[in-house]
Amino acid sequence: MNRRQFVTLTGASLLSISVVPAVNAEPVSKVSGLTVADALQTLDQLQKAEVSTLGKWNLFQVYTHLAQSVEYSMTGYPEQKSWLFKSTVGSLAFSVFSGKGSMNHGLDEAIPGAPALSEEGDPQQALQRLRQSLMDFVAFDGNLQPHFAYGELSKAEYEQAHVMHLNNHLDELELA
C-alpha cells in the first residue's frame, strides 16, 4: 500500500468512526396507538430513560414545542394560515397524514407566532408540561380551536394529530 492509499484509507476510517452512533444508543419507540393514553405511556418511558436528540433542538425545546401544540388546540394558535390554505392544502395534508397514521414536517420549525423556544430549560419540566397538556386535552370539554394549518378538527382528529406530531418528533430522539 502506498502513502496515498494509506492516507485515504485512514481518513475514510476516521470519518466513518466519527459518524457511527453510540454503540448502546437505540431509537425511541413510537407510540403504538394514536391515542393520548398510548402517548402518555410512551412519555412515562421517556421520563425514566436517558434520552438524547439527534436534531437541531434540545429535549427542552422538543417537549416544549409539543406541549405548545396541544395547548394551542384548546386556547388558539397565535397565527393562522389563510382560510384558502386551510381548506385546500392544509385539509388535504391532514387527510393524507391521517390515512397513513403518521405525519412528516420540519422538526425544527416553530409553531407560527409562538414564542421563541429557549435553548435553556429543564427537559424533565418540559416533559411534565407535555404530559399535563395531554391530560388537559383529554379533560377539555370546550370548543377546540382551528389548527393553524389543518383548520377545524374534531377532538378525535386532534388526538390523532397530536400523537402523530409526537411520533414525528420521536424520530429524532434516541435512548442512551
PDB file of C-alpha atoms in Angstrom:
ATOM      1  CA  MET A   1       0.000   0.000   0.000  1.00  0.00           C
ATOM      2  CA  ASN A   2       1.434   3.344  -0.985  1.00  0.00           C
ATOM      3  CA  ARG A   3       1.296   6.508   1.119  1.00  0.00           C
ATOM      4  CA  ARG A   4      -1.670   7.976  -0.789  1.00  0.00           C
ATOM      5  CA  GLN A   5      -3.768   4.810  -0.316  1.00  0.00           C
ATOM      6  CA  PHE A   6      -2.850   4.715   3.388  1.00  0.00           C
ATOM      7  CA  VAL A   7      -3.864   8.364   3.939  1.00  0.00           C
ATOM      8  CA  THR A   8      -7.133   7.893   2.012  1.00  0.00           C
ATOM      9  CA  LEU A   9      -7.998   4.675   3.873  1.00  0.00           C
ATOM     10  CA  THR A  10      -7.105   6.186   7.254  1.00  0.00           C
ATOM     11  CA  GLY A  11      -9.150   9.313   6.558  1.00  0.00           C
ATOM     12  CA  ALA A  12     -12.155   7.282   5.439  1.00  0.00           C
ATOM     13  CA  SER A  13     -11.860   5.061   8.522  1.00  0.00           C
ATOM     14  CA  LEU A  14     -11.706   8.043  10.881  1.00  0.00           C
ATOM     15  CA  LEU A  15     -14.678   9.663   9.146  1.00  0.00           C
ATOM     16  CA  SER A  16     -16.774   6.517   9.456  1.00  0.00           C
ATOM     17  CA  ILE A  17     -15.925   6.244  13.147  1.00  0.00           C
ATOM     18  CA  SER A  18     -16.998   9.837  13.790  1.00  0.00           C
ATOM     19  CA  VAL A  19     -20.482   9.347  12.291  1.00  0.00           C
ATOM     20  CA  VAL A  20     -21.276   5.952  13.844  1.00  0.00           C
ATOM     21  CA  PRO A  21     -23.870   6.389  16.600  1.00  0.00           C
ATOM     22  CA  ALA A  22     -23.089   5.376  20.161  1.00  0.00           C
ATOM     23  CA  VAL A  23     -22.850   1.599  20.481  1.00  0.00           C
ATOM     24  CA  ASN A  24     -25.670   1.328  23.015  1.00  0.00           C
ATOM     25  CA  ALA A  25     -27.920   4.013  21.504  1.00  0.00           C
ATOM     26  CA  GLU A  26     -31.283   2.941  20.156  1.00  0.00           C
ATOM     27  CA  PRO A  27     -34.199   4.834  18.659  1.00  0.00           C
ATOM     28  CA  VAL A  28     -37.132   5.731  20.851  1.00  0.00           C
ATOM     29  CA  SER A  29     -40.136   3.534  20.127  1.00  0.00           C
ATOM     30  CA  LYS A  30     -43.058   5.322  18.551  1.00  0.00           C
ATOM     31  CA  VAL A  31     -46.441   5.499  20.211  1.00  0.00           C
ATOM     32  CA  SER A  32     -48.118   2.236  19.225  1.00  0.00           C
ATOM     33  CA  GLY A  33     -51.669   3.564  19.006  1.00  0.00           C
ATOM     34  CA  LEU A  34     -52.765   7.037  18.051  1.00  0.00           C
ATOM     35  CA  THR A  35     -54.351   7.796  21.416  1.00  0.00           C
ATOM     36  CA  VAL A  36     -53.367  10.116  24.244  1.00  0.00           C
ATOM     37  CA  ALA A  37     -53.363   7.116  26.615  1.00  0.00           C
ATOM     38  CA  ASP A  38     -50.716   5.421  24.458  1.00  0.00           C
ATOM     39  CA  ALA A  39     -48.764   8.679  24.189  1.00  0.00           C
ATOM     40  CA  LEU A  40     -48.724   9.055  27.976  1.00  0.00           C
ATOM     41  CA  GLN A  41     -47.277   5.540  28.309  1.00  0.00           C
ATOM     42  CA  THR A  42     -44.505   6.471  25.891  1.00  0.00           C
ATOM     43  CA  LEU A  43     -43.816   9.688  27.825  1.00  0.00           C
ATOM     44  CA  ASP A  44     -43.588   7.636  31.043  1.00  0.00           C
ATOM     45  CA  GLN A  45     -40.873   5.542  29.401  1.00  0.00           C
ATOM     46  CA  LEU A  46     -39.021   8.667  28.261  1.00  0.00           C
ATOM     47  CA  GLN A  47     -39.164  10.116  31.760  1.00  0.00           C
ATOM     48  CA  LYS A  48     -37.372   7.053  33.148  1.00  0.00           C
ATOM     49  CA  ALA A  49     -34.751   6.846  30.388  1.00  0.00           C
ATOM     50  CA  GLU A  50     -31.684   8.746  29.359  1.00  0.00           C
ATOM     51  CA  VAL A  51     -32.743  10.383  26.100  1.00  0.00           C
ATOM     52  CA  SER A  52     -30.778  12.457  23.630  1.00  0.00           C
ATOM     53  CA  THR A  53     -31.780  14.290  20.500  1.00  0.00           C
ATOM     54  CA  LEU A  54     -30.258  13.959  17.070  1.00  0.00           C
ATOM     55  CA  GLY A  55     -31.848  17.119  15.688  1.00  0.00           C
ATOM     56  CA  LYS A  56     -31.253  20.852  15.971  1.00  0.00           C
ATOM     57  CA  TRP A  57     -33.467  21.244  19.040  1.00  0.00           C
ATOM     58  CA  ASN A  58     -32.546  20.029  22.501  1.00  0.00           C
ATOM     59  CA  LEU A  59     -35.001  17.957  24.573  1.00  0.00           C
ATOM     60  CA  PHE A  60     -36.367  21.008  26.384  1.00  0.00           C
ATOM     61  CA  GLN A  61     -37.227  22.625  23.050  1.00  0.00           C
ATOM     62  CA  VAL A  62     -38.780  19.467  21.581  1.00  0.00           C
ATOM     63  CA  TYR A  63     -41.008  18.818  24.603  1.00  0.00           C
ATOM     64  CA  THR A  64     -41.969  22.499  24.883  1.00  0.00           C
ATOM     65  CA  HIS A  65     -42.890  22.644  21.186  1.00  0.00           C
ATOM     66  CA  LEU A  66     -45.083  19.560  21.530  1.00  0.00           C
ATOM     67  CA  ALA A  67     -46.786  20.959  24.643  1.00  0.00           C
ATOM     68  CA  GLN A  68     -47.436  24.273  22.872  1.00  0.00           C
ATOM     69  CA  SER A  69     -49.188  22.480  20.038  1.00  0.00           C
ATOM     70  CA  VAL A  70     -51.538  20.634  22.395  1.00  0.00           C
ATOM     71  CA  GLU A  71     -52.206  23.772  24.445  1.00  0.00           C
ATOM     72  CA  TYR A  72     -52.947  25.859  21.347  1.00  0.00           C
ATOM     73  CA  SER A  73     -55.559  23.344  20.205  1.00  0.00           C
ATOM     74  CA  MET A  74     -57.530  24.429  23.283  1.00  0.00           C
ATOM     75  CA  THR A  75     -56.604  28.117  23.559  1.00  0.00           C
ATOM     76  CA  GLY A  76     -55.997  29.106  19.943  1.00  0.00           C
ATOM     77  CA  TYR A  77     -52.895  29.228  17.777  1.00  0.00           C
ATOM     78  CA  PRO A  78     -51.109  32.603  17.682  1.00  0.00           C
ATOM     79  CA  GLU A  79     -51.252  32.758  13.869  1.00  0.00           C
ATOM     80  CA  GLN A  80     -53.423  31.058  11.289  1.00  0.00           C
ATOM     81  CA  LYS A  81     -52.796  30.222   7.656  1.00  0.00           C
ATOM     82  CA  SER A  82     -55.376  31.696   5.288  1.00  0.00           C
ATOM     83  CA  TRP A  83     -58.838  30.184   5.004  1.00  0.00           C
ATOM     84  CA  LEU A  84     -57.953  29.168   1.434  1.00  0.00           C
ATOM     85  CA  PHE A  85     -54.784  27.358   2.568  1.00  0.00           C
ATOM     86  CA  LYS A  86     -56.560  25.550   5.409  1.00  0.00           C
ATOM     87  CA  SER A  87     -59.464  24.477   3.209  1.00  0.00           C
ATOM     88  CA  THR A  88     -57.226  23.131   0.442  1.00  0.00           C
ATOM     89  CA  VAL A  89     -53.572  22.282   1.139  1.00  0.00           C
ATOM     90  CA  GLY A  90     -53.978  22.069   4.908  1.00  0.00           C
ATOM     91  CA  SER A  91     -57.025  19.809   4.943  1.00  0.00           C
ATOM     92  CA  LEU A  92     -55.505  17.629   2.211  1.00  0.00           C
ATOM     93  CA  ALA A  93     -52.270  17.289   4.206  1.00  0.00           C
ATOM     94  CA  PHE A  94     -54.191  16.230   7.306  1.00  0.00           C
ATOM     95  CA  SER A  95     -56.208  13.706   5.261  1.00  0.00           C
ATOM     96  CA  VAL A  96     -53.002  12.182   3.901  1.00  0.00           C
ATOM     97  CA  PHE A  97     -51.343  12.080   7.329  1.00  0.00           C
ATOM     98  CA  SER A  98     -54.482  10.642   8.911  1.00  0.00           C
ATOM     99  CA  GLY A  99     -54.751   7.964   6.245  1.00  0.00           C
ATOM    100  CA  LYS A 100     -51.112   6.934   6.739  1.00  0.00           C
ATOM    101  CA  GLY A 101     -51.305   7.245  10.516  1.00  0.00           C
ATOM    102  CA  SER A 102     -48.146   9.345  10.506  1.00  0.00           C
ATOM    103  CA  MET A 103     -47.010  12.844   9.666  1.00  0.00           C
ATOM    104  CA  ASN A 104     -43.802  14.370   8.460  1.00  0.00           C
ATOM    105  CA  HIS A 105     -42.879  18.007   8.944  1.00  0.00           C
ATOM    106  CA  GLY A 106     -39.787  20.118   9.526  1.00  0.00           C
ATOM    107  CA  LEU A 107     -38.711  19.073  13.003  1.00  0.00           C
ATOM    108  CA  ASP A 108     -37.109  22.418  13.787  1.00  0.00           C
ATOM    109  CA  GLU A 109     -39.996  24.565  12.565  1.00  0.00           C
ATOM    110  CA  ALA A 110     -41.656  26.503  15.373  1.00  0.00           C
ATOM    111  CA  ILE A 111     -45.406  26.968  15.503  1.00  0.00           C
ATOM    112  CA  PRO A 112     -46.134  30.211  13.620  1.00  0.00           C
ATOM    113  CA  GLY A 113     -46.387  33.112  16.049  1.00  0.00           C
ATOM    114  CA  ALA A 114     -45.385  31.029  19.084  1.00  0.00           C
ATOM    115  CA  PRO A 115     -42.791  32.463  21.463  1.00  0.00           C
ATOM    116  CA  ALA A 116     -39.232  31.522  20.568  1.00  0.00           C
ATOM    117  CA  LEU A 117     -38.128  28.277  22.156  1.00  0.00           C
ATOM    118  CA  SER A 118     -35.488  28.882  24.787  1.00  0.00           C
ATOM    119  CA  GLU A 119     -32.314  26.865  24.401  1.00  0.00           C
ATOM    120  CA  GLU A 120     -32.106  26.569  28.167  1.00  0.00           C
ATOM    121  CA  GLY A 121     -34.523  24.807  30.426  1.00  0.00           C
ATOM    122  CA  ASP A 122     -35.150  21.606  32.321  1.00  0.00           C
ATOM    123  CA  PRO A 123     -36.187  18.815  29.934  1.00  0.00           C
ATOM    124  CA  GLN A 124     -37.991  16.969  32.743  1.00  0.00           C
ATOM    125  CA  GLN A 125     -40.135  20.033  33.474  1.00  0.00           C
ATOM    126  CA  ALA A 126     -40.904  20.399  29.765  1.00  0.00           C
ATOM    127  CA  LEU A 127     -41.803  16.711  29.591  1.00  0.00           C
ATOM    128  CA  GLN A 128     -44.134  17.183  32.564  1.00  0.00           C
ATOM    129  CA  ARG A 129     -45.703  20.180  30.791  1.00  0.00           C
ATOM    130  CA  LEU A 130     -46.294  17.976  27.741  1.00  0.00           C
ATOM    131  CA  ARG A 131     -47.879  15.253  29.895  1.00  0.00           C
ATOM    132  CA  GLN A 132     -50.110  17.816  31.597  1.00  0.00           C
ATOM    133  CA  SER A 133     -51.153  19.372  28.282  1.00  0.00           C
ATOM    134  CA  LEU A 134     -52.241  15.952  27.014  1.00  0.00           C
ATOM    135  CA  MET A 135     -54.197  15.230  30.192  1.00  0.00           C
ATOM    136  CA  ASP A 136     -55.799  18.686  29.970  1.00  0.00           C
ATOM    137  CA  PHE A 137     -56.727  17.928  26.357  1.00  0.00           C
ATOM    138  CA  VAL A 138     -58.482  14.698  27.360  1.00  0.00           C
ATOM    139  CA  ALA A 139     -60.443  16.533  30.078  1.00  0.00           C
ATOM    140  CA  PHE A 140     -61.234  19.542  27.862  1.00  0.00           C
ATOM    141  CA  ASP A 141     -64.912  19.890  27.018  1.00  0.00           C
ATOM    142  CA  GLY A 142     -64.881  23.330  25.405  1.00  0.00           C
ATOM    143  CA  ASN A 143     -64.673  24.258  21.738  1.00  0.00           C
ATOM    144  CA  LEU A 144     -61.382  23.245  20.186  1.00  0.00           C
ATOM    145  CA  GLN A 145     -59.659  25.953  18.185  1.00  0.00           C
ATOM    146  CA  PRO A 146     -58.848  25.605  14.483  1.00  0.00           C
ATOM    147  CA  HIS A 147     -55.438  24.180  13.741  1.00  0.00           C
ATOM    148  CA  PHE A 148     -53.220  26.840  12.188  1.00  0.00           C
ATOM    149  CA  ALA A 149     -52.739  24.771   9.004  1.00  0.00           C
ATOM    150  CA  TYR A 150     -55.360  21.986   9.017  1.00  0.00           C
ATOM    151  CA  GLY A 151     -58.330  24.126  10.053  1.00  0.00           C
ATOM    152  CA  GLU A 152     -61.273  22.712  12.023  1.00  0.00           C
ATOM    153  CA  LEU A 153     -60.594  19.305  13.577  1.00  0.00           C
ATOM    154  CA  SER A 154     -62.797  17.158  15.775  1.00  0.00           C
ATOM    155  CA  LYS A 155     -61.482  16.060  19.147  1.00  0.00           C
ATOM    156  CA  ALA A 156     -60.694  12.599  17.735  1.00  0.00           C
ATOM    157  CA  GLU A 157     -58.859  14.149  14.783  1.00  0.00           C
ATOM    158  CA  TYR A 158     -56.906  16.450  17.087  1.00  0.00           C
ATOM    159  CA  GLU A 159     -55.978  13.499  19.290  1.00  0.00           C
ATOM    160  CA  GLN A 160     -54.644  11.698  16.250  1.00  0.00           C
ATOM    161  CA  ALA A 161     -52.816  14.839  15.072  1.00  0.00           C
ATOM    162  CA  HIS A 162     -51.172  15.355  18.480  1.00  0.00           C
ATOM    163  CA  VAL A 163     -49.931  11.762  18.653  1.00  0.00           C
ATOM    164  CA  MET A 164     -48.715  11.776  15.040  1.00  0.00           C
ATOM    165  CA  HIS A 165     -46.885  15.031  15.843  1.00  0.00           C
ATOM    166  CA  LEU A 166     -45.262  13.389  18.886  1.00  0.00           C
ATOM    167  CA  ASN A 167     -44.286  10.347  16.819  1.00  0.00           C
ATOM    168  CA  ASN A 168     -42.713  12.546  14.170  1.00  0.00           C
ATOM    169  CA  HIS A 169     -40.509  14.220  16.797  1.00  0.00           C
ATOM    170  CA  LEU A 170     -39.629  10.831  18.321  1.00  0.00           C
ATOM    171  CA  ASP A 171     -37.777  10.176  15.043  1.00  0.00           C
ATOM    172  CA  GLU A 172     -35.020  12.479  16.334  1.00  0.00           C
ATOM    173  CA  LEU A 173     -34.760  11.031  19.835  1.00  0.00           C
ATOM    174  CA  GLU A 174     -32.675   8.096  20.964  1.00  0.00           C
ATOM    175  CA  LEU A 175     -32.136   6.195  24.174  1.00  0.00           C
ATOM    176  CA  ALA A 176     -28.594   6.100  25.531  1.00  0.00           C
TER     177      ALA A 176
END
